[in-house]
mmCIF file of N, CA and C in Angstrom:
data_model
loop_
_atom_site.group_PDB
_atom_site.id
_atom_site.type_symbol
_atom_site.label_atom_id
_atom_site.label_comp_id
_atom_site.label_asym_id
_atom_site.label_seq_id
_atom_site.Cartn_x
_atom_site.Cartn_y
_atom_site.Cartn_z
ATOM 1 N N UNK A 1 148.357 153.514 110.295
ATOM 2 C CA UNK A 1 148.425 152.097 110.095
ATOM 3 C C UNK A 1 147.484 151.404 111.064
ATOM 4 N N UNK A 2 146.600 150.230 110.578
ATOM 5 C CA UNK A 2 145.982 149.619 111.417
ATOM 6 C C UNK A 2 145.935 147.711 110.672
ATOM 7 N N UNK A 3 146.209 146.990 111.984
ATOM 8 C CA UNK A 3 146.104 146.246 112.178
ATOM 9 C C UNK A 3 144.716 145.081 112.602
ATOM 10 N N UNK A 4 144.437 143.841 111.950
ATOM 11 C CA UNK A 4 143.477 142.924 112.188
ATOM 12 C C UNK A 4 143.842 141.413 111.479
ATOM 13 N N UNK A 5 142.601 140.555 111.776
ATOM 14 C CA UNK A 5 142.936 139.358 111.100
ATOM 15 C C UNK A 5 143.102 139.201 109.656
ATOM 16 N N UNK A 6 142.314 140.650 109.272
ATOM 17 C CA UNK A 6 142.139 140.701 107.710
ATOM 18 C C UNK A 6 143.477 141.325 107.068
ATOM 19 N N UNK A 7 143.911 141.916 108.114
ATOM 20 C CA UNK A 7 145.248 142.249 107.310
ATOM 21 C C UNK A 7 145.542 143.543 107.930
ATOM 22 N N UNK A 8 146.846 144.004 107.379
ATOM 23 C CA UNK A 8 147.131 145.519 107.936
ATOM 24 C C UNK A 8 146.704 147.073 107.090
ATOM 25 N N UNK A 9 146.531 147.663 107.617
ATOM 26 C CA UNK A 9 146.448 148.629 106.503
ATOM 27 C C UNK A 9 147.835 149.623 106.526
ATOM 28 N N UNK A 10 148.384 149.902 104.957
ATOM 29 C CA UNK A 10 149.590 150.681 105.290
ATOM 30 C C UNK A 10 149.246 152.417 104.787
ATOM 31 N N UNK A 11 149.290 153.348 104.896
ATOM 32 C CA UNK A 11 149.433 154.164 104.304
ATOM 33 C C UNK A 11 149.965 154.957 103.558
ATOM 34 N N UNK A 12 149.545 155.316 102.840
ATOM 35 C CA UNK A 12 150.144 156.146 100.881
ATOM 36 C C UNK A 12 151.965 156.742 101.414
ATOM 37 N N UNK A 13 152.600 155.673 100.712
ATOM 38 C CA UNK A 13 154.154 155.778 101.145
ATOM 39 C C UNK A 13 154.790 155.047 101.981
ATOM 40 N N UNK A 14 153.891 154.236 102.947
ATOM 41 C CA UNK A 14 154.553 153.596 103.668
ATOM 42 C C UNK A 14 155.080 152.159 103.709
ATOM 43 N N UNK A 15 156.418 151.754 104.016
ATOM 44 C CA UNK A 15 156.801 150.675 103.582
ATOM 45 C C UNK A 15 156.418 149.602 104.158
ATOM 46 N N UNK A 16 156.464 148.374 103.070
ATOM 47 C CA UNK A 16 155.817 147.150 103.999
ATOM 48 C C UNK A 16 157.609 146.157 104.081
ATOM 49 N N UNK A 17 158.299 146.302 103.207
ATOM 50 C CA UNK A 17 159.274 145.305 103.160
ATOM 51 C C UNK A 17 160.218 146.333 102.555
ATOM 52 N N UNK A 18 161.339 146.207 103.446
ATOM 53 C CA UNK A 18 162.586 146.783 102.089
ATOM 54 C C UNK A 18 163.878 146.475 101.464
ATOM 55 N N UNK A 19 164.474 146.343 100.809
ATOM 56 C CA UNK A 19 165.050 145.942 100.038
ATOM 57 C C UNK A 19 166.636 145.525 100.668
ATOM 58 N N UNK A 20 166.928 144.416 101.190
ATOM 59 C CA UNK A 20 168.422 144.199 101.713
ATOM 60 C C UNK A 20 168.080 143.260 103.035
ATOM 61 N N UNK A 21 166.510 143.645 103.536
ATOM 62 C CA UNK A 21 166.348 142.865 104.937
ATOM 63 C C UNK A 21 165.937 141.914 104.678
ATOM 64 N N UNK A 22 166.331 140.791 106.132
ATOM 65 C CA UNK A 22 166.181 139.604 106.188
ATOM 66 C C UNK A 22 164.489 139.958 106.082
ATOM 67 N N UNK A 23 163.808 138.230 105.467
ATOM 68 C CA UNK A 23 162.398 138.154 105.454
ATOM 69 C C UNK A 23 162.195 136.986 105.327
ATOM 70 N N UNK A 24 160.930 136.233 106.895
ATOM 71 C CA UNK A 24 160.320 135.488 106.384
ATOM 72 C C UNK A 24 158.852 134.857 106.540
ATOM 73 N N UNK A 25 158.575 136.010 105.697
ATOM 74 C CA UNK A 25 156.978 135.676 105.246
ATOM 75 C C UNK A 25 156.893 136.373 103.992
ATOM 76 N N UNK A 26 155.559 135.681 103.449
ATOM 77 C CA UNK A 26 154.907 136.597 102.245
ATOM 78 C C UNK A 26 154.096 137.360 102.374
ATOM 79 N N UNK A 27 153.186 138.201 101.268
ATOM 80 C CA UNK A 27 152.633 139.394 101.348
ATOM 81 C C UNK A 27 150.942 138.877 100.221
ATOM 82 N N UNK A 28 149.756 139.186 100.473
ATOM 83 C CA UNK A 28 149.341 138.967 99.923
ATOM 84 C C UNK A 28 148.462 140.634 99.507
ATOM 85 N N UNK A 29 148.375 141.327 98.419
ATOM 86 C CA UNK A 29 147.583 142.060 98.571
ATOM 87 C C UNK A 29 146.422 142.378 98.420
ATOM 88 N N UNK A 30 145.232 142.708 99.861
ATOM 89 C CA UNK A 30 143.886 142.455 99.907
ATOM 90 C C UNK A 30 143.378 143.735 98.806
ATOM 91 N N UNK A 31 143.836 145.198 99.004
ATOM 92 C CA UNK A 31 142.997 146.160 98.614
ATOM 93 C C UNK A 31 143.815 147.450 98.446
ATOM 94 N N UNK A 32 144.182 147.774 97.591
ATOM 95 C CA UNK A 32 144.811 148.877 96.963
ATOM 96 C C UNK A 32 145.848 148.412 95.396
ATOM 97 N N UNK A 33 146.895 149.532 96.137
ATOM 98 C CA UNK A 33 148.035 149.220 95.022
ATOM 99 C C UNK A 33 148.985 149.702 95.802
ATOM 100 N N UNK A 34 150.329 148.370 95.224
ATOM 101 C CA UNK A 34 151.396 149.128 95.874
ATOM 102 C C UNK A 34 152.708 149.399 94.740
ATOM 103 N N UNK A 35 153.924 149.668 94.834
ATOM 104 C CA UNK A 35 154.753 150.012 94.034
ATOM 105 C C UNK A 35 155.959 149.251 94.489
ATOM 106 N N UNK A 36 156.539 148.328 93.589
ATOM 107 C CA UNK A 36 158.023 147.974 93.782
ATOM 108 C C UNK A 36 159.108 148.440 92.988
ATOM 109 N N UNK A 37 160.158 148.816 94.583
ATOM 110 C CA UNK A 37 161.096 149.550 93.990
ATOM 111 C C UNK A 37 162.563 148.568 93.914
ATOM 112 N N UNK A 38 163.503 148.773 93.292
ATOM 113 C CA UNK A 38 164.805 148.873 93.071
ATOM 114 C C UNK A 38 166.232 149.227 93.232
ATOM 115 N N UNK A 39 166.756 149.151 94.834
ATOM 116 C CA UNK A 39 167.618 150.664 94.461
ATOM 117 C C UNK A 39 169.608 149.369 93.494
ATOM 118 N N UNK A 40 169.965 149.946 92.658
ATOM 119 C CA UNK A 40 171.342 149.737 92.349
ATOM 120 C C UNK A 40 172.179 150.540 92.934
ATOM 121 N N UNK A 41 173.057 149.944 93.107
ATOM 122 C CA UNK A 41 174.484 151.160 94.074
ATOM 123 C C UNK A 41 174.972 152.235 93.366
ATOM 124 N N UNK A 42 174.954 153.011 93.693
ATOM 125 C CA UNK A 42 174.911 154.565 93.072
ATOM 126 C C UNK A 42 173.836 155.015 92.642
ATOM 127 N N UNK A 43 172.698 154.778 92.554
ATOM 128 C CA UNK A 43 171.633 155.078 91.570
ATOM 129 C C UNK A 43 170.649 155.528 92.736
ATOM 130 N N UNK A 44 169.534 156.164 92.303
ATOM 131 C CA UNK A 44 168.244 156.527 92.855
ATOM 132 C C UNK A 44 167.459 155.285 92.826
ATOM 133 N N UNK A 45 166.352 154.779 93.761
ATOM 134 C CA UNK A 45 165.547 153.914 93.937
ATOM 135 C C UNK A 45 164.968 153.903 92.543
ATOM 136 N N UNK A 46 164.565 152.825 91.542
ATOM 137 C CA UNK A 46 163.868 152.811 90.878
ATOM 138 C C UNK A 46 162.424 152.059 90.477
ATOM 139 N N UNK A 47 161.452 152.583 90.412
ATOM 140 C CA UNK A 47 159.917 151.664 89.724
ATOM 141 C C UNK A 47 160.110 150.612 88.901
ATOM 142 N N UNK A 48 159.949 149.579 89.631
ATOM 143 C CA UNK A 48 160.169 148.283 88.611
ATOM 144 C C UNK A 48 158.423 147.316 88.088
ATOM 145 N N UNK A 49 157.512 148.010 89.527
ATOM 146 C CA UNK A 49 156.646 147.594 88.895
ATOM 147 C C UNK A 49 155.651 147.675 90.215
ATOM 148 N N UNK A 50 154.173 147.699 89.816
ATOM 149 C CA UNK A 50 152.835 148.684 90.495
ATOM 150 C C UNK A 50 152.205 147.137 90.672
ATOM 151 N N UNK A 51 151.860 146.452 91.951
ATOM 152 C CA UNK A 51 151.100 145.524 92.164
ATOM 153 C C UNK A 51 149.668 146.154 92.288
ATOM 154 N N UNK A 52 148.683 144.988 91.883
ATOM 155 C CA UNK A 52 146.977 145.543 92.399
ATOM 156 C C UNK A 52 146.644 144.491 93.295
ATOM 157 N N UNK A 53 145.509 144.679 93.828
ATOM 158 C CA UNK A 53 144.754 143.647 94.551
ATOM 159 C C UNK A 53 144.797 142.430 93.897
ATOM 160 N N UNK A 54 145.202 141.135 94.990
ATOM 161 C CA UNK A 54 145.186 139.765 94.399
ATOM 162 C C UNK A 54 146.933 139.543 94.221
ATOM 163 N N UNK A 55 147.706 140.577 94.373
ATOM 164 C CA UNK A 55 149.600 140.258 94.054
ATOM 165 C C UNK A 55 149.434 139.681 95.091
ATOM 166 N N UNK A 56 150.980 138.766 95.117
ATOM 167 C CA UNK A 56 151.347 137.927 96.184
ATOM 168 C C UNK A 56 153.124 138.602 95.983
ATOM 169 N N UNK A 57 153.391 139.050 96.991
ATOM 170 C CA UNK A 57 155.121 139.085 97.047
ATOM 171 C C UNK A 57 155.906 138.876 98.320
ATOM 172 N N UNK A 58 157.064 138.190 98.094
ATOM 173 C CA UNK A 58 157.723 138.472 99.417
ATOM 174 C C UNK A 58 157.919 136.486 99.235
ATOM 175 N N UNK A 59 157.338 135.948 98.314
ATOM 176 C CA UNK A 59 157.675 134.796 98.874
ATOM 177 C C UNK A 59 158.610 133.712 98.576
ATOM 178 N N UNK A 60 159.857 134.178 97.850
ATOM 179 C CA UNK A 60 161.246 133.854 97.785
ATOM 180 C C UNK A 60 161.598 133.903 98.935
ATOM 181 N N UNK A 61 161.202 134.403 100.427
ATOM 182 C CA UNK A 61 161.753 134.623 101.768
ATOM 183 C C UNK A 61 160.999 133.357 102.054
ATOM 184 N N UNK A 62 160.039 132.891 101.883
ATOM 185 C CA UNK A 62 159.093 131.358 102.286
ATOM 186 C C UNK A 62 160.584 130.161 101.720
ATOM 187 N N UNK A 63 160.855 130.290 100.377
ATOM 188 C CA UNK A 63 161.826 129.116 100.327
ATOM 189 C C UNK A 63 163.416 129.401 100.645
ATOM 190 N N UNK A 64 163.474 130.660 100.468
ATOM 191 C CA UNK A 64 165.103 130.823 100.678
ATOM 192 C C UNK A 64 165.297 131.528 101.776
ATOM 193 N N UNK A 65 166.658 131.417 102.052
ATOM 194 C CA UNK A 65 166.783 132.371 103.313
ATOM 195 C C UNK A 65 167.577 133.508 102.804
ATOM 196 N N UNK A 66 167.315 134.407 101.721
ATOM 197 C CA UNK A 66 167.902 135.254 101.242
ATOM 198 C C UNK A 66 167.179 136.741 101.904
ATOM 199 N N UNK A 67 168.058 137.862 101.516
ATOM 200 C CA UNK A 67 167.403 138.937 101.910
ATOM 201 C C UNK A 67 166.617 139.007 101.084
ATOM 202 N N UNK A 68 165.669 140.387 101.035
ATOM 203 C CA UNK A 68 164.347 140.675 99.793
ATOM 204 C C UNK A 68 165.048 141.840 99.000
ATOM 205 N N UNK A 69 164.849 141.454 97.590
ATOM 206 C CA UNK A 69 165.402 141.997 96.768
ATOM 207 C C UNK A 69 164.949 143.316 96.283
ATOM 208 N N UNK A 70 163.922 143.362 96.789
ATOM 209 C CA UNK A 70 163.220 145.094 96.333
ATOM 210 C C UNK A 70 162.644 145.601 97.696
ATOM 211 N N UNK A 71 161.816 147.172 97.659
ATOM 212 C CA UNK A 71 161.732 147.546 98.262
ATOM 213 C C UNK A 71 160.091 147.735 98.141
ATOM 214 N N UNK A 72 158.765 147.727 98.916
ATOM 215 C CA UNK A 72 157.388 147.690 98.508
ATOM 216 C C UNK A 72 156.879 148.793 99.049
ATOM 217 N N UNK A 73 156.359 149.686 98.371
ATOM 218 C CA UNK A 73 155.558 150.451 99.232
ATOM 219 C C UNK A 73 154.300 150.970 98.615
ATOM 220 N N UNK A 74 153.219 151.614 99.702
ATOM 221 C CA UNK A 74 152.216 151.801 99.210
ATOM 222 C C UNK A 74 151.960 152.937 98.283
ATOM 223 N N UNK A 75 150.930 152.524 97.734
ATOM 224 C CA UNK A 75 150.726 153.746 96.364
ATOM 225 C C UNK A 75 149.183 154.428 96.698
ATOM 226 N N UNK A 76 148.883 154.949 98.028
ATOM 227 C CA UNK A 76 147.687 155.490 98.454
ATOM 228 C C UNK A 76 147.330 154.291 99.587
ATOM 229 N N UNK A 77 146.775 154.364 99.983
ATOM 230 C CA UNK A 77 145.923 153.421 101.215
ATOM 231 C C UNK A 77 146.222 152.079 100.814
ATOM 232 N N UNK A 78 146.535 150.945 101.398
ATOM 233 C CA UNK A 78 146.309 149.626 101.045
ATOM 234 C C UNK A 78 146.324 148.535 102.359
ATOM 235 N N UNK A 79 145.844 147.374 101.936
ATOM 236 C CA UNK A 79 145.494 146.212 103.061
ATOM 237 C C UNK A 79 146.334 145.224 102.413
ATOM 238 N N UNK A 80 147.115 144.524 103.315
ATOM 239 C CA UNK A 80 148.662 143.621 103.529
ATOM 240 C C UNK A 80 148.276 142.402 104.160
ATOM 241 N N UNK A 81 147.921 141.786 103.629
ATOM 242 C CA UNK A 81 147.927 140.015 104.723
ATOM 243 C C UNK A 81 149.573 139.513 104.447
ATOM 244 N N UNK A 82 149.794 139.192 105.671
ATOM 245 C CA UNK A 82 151.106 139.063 106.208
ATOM 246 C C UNK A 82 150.836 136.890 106.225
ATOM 247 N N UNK A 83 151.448 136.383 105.672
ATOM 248 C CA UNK A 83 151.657 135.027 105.804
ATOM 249 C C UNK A 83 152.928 134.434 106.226
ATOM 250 N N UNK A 84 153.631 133.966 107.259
ATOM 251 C CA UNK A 84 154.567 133.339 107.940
ATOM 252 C C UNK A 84 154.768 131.833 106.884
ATOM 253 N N UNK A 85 155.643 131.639 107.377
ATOM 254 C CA UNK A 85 156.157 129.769 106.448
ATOM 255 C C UNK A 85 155.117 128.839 106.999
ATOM 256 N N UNK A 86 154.764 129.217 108.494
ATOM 257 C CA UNK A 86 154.519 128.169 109.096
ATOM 258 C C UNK A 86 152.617 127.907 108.529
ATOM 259 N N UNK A 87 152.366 128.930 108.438
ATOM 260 C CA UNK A 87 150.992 129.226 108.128
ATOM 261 C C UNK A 87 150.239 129.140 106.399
ATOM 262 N N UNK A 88 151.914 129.108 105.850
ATOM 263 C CA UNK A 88 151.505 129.212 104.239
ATOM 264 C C UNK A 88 151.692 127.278 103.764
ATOM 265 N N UNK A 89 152.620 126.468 104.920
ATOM 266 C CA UNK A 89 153.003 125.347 104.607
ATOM 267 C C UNK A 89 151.298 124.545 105.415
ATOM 268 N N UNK A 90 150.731 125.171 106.162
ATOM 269 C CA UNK A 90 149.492 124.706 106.760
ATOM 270 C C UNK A 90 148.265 124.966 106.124
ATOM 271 N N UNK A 91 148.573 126.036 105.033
ATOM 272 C CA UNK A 91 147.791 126.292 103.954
ATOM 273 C C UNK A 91 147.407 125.576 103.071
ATOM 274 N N UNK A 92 148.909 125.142 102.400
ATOM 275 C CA UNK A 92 149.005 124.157 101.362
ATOM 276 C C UNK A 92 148.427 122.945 101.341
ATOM 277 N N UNK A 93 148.832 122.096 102.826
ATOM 278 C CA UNK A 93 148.467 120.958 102.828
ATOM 279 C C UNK A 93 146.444 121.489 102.646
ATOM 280 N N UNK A 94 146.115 122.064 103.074
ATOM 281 C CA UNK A 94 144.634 122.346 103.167
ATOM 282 C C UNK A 94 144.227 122.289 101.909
ATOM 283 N N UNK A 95 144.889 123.293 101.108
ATOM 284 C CA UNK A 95 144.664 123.356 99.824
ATOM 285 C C UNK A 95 146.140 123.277 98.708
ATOM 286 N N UNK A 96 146.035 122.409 98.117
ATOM 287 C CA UNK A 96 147.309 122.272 97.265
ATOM 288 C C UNK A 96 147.304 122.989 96.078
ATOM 289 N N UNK A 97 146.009 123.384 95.429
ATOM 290 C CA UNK A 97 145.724 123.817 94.209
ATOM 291 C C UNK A 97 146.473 125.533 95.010
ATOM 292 N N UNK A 98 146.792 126.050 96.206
ATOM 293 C CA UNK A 98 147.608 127.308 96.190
ATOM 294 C C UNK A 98 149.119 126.684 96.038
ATOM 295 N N UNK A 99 149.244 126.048 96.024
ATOM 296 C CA UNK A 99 150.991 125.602 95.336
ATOM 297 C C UNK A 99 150.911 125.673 94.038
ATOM 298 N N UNK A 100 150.182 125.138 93.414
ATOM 299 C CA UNK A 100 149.742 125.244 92.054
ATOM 300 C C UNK A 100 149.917 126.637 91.224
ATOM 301 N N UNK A 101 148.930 127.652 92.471
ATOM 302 C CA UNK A 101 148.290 128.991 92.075
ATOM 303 C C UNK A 101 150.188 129.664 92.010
ATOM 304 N N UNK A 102 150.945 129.533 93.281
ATOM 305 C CA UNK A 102 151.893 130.550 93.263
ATOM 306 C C UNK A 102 153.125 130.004 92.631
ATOM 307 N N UNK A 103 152.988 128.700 92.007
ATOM 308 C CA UNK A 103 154.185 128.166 91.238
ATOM 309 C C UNK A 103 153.866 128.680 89.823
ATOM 310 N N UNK A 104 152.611 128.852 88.965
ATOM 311 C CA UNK A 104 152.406 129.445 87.961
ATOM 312 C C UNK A 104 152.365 131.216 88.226
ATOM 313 N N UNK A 105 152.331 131.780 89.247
ATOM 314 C CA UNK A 105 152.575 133.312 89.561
ATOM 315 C C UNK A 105 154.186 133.184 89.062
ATOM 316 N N UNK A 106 154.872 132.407 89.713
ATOM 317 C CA UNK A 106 156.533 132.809 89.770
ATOM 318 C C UNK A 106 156.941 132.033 88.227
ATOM 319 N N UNK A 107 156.180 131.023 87.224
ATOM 320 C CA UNK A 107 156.686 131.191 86.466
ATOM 321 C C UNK A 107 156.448 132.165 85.308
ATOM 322 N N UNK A 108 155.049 132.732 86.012
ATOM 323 C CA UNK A 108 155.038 134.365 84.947
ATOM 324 C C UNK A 108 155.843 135.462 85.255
ATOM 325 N N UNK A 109 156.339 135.588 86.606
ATOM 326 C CA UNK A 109 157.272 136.406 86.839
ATOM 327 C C UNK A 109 158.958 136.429 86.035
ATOM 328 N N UNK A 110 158.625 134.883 85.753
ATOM 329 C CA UNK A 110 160.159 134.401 85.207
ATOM 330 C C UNK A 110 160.434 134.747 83.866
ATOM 331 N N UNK A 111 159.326 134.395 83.290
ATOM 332 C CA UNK A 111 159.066 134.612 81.812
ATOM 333 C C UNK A 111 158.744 136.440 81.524
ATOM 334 N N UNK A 112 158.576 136.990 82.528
ATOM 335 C CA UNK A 112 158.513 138.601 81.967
ATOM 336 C C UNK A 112 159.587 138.897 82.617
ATOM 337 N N UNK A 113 160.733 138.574 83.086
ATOM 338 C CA UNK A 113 161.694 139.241 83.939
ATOM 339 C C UNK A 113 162.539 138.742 81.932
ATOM 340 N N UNK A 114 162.874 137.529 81.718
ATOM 341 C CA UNK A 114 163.059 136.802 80.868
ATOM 342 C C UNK A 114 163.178 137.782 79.459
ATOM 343 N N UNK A 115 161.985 138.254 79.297
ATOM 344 C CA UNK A 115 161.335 138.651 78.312
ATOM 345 C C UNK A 115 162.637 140.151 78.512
ATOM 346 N N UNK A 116 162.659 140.946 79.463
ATOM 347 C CA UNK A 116 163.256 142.217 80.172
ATOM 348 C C UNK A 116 164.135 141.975 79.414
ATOM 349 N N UNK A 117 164.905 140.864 79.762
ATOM 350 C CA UNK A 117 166.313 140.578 79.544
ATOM 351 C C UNK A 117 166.476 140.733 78.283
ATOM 352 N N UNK A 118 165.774 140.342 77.639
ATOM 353 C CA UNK A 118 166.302 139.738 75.929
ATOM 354 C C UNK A 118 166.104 141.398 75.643
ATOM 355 N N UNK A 119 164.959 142.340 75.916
ATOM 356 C CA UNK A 119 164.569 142.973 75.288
ATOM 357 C C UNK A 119 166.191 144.195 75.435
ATOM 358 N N UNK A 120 166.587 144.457 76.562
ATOM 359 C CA UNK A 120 167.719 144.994 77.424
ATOM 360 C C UNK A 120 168.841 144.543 76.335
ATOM 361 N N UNK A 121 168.915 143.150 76.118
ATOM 362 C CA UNK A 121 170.490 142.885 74.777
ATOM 363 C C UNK A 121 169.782 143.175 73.794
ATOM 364 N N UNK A 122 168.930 143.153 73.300
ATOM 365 C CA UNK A 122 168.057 143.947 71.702
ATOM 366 C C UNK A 122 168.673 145.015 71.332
ATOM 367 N N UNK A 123 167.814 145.443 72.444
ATOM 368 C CA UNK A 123 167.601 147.152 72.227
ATOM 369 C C UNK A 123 166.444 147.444 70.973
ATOM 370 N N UNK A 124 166.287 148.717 71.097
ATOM 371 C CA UNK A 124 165.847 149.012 69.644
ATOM 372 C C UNK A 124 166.315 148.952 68.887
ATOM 373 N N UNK A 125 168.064 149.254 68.495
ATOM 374 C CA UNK A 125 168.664 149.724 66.994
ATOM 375 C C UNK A 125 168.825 148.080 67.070
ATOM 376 N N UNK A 126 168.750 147.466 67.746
ATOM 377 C CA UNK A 126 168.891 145.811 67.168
ATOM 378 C C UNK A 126 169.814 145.163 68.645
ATOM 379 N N UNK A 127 170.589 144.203 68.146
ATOM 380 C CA UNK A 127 171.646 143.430 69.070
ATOM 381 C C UNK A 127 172.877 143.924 69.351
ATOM 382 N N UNK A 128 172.659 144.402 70.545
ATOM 383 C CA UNK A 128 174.214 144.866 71.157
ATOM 384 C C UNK A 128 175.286 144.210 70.780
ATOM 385 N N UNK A 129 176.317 144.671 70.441
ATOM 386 C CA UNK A 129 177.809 144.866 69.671
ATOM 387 C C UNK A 129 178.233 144.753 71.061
ATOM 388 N N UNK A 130 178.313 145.009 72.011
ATOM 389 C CA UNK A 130 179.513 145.066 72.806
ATOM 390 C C UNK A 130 179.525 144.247 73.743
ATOM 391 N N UNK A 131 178.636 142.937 73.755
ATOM 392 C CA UNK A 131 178.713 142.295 74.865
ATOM 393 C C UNK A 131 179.120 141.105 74.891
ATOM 394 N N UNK A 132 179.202 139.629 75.135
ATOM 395 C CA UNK A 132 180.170 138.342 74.793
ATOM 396 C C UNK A 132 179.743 137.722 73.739
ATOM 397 N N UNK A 133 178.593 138.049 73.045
ATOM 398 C CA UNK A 133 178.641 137.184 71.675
ATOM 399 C C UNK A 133 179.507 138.217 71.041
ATOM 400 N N UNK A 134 179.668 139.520 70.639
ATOM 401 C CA UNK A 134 180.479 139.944 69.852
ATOM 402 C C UNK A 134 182.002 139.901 70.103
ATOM 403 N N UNK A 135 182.212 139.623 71.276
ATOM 404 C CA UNK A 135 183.738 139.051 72.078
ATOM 405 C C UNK A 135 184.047 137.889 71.011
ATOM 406 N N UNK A 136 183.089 137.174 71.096
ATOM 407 C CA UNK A 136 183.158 135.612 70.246
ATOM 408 C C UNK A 136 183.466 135.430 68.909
ATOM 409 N N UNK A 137 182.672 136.820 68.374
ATOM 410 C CA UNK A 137 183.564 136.804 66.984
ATOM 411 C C UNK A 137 184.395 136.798 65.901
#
């Protein structure tokens, strides 16, 4: 691992954020790929989804004071710019069009998490039978 203004570098496996801890800053990624994981209670960690250069994560910890909901790690070599509240709110005012940029990131995140969902009560053979609309019937 190495450290600079440009960012950190993590190496293939190693974690940048994990899943349950307090956090507050975001993540911007300069140069690689990394992998976000999942774990559910009882279950094995799972792949929910492979960031490339240009992701931004971590920054539900910028507005909330919640823990971080997944776990990030690298997928071969990668470079991490680390952004604090204090530095991303000194950003903004500089440039507002990045409020802009990461309010349309999180509503594509919303709309494919969204999309998950519906697809999850589908299914393939069609619309699940066993869940509260069929209660309703």
């Amino acid at each position: 691992m190495a450290s600079n203004a440009l960012g950190r570098v993590y190496a293939d496996g190693e974690t940048i954020v994990t899943q349950g801890e307090a956090g507050d800053c975001m993540f911007t990624l300069q140069e690689g790929r990394l992998e976000v994981l999942v774990t559910l209670p009882g279950r094995p960690p799972k792949r929910v989804a492979v960031m490339e250069k240009g992701a931004i994560f971590g920054e539900m910890a910028i507005f909330e004071r919640e823990v971080r909901s997944a776990t990030v790690r690298a997928l071969g070599e990668a470079r991490v710019l680390t952004i604090d509240k204090k530095n991303f709110l000194r950003r903004i005012q500089e440039d507002p069009t990045l409020a802009f940029t990461l309010v349309k990131m999180m509503s594509q995140r919303i709309r494919h998490l969204t999309l998950g969902v519906g697809e999850r009560r589908v299914g393939p053979q069609g619309p699940r039978t066993d869940g509260p609309e069929r209660r309703r019937l």
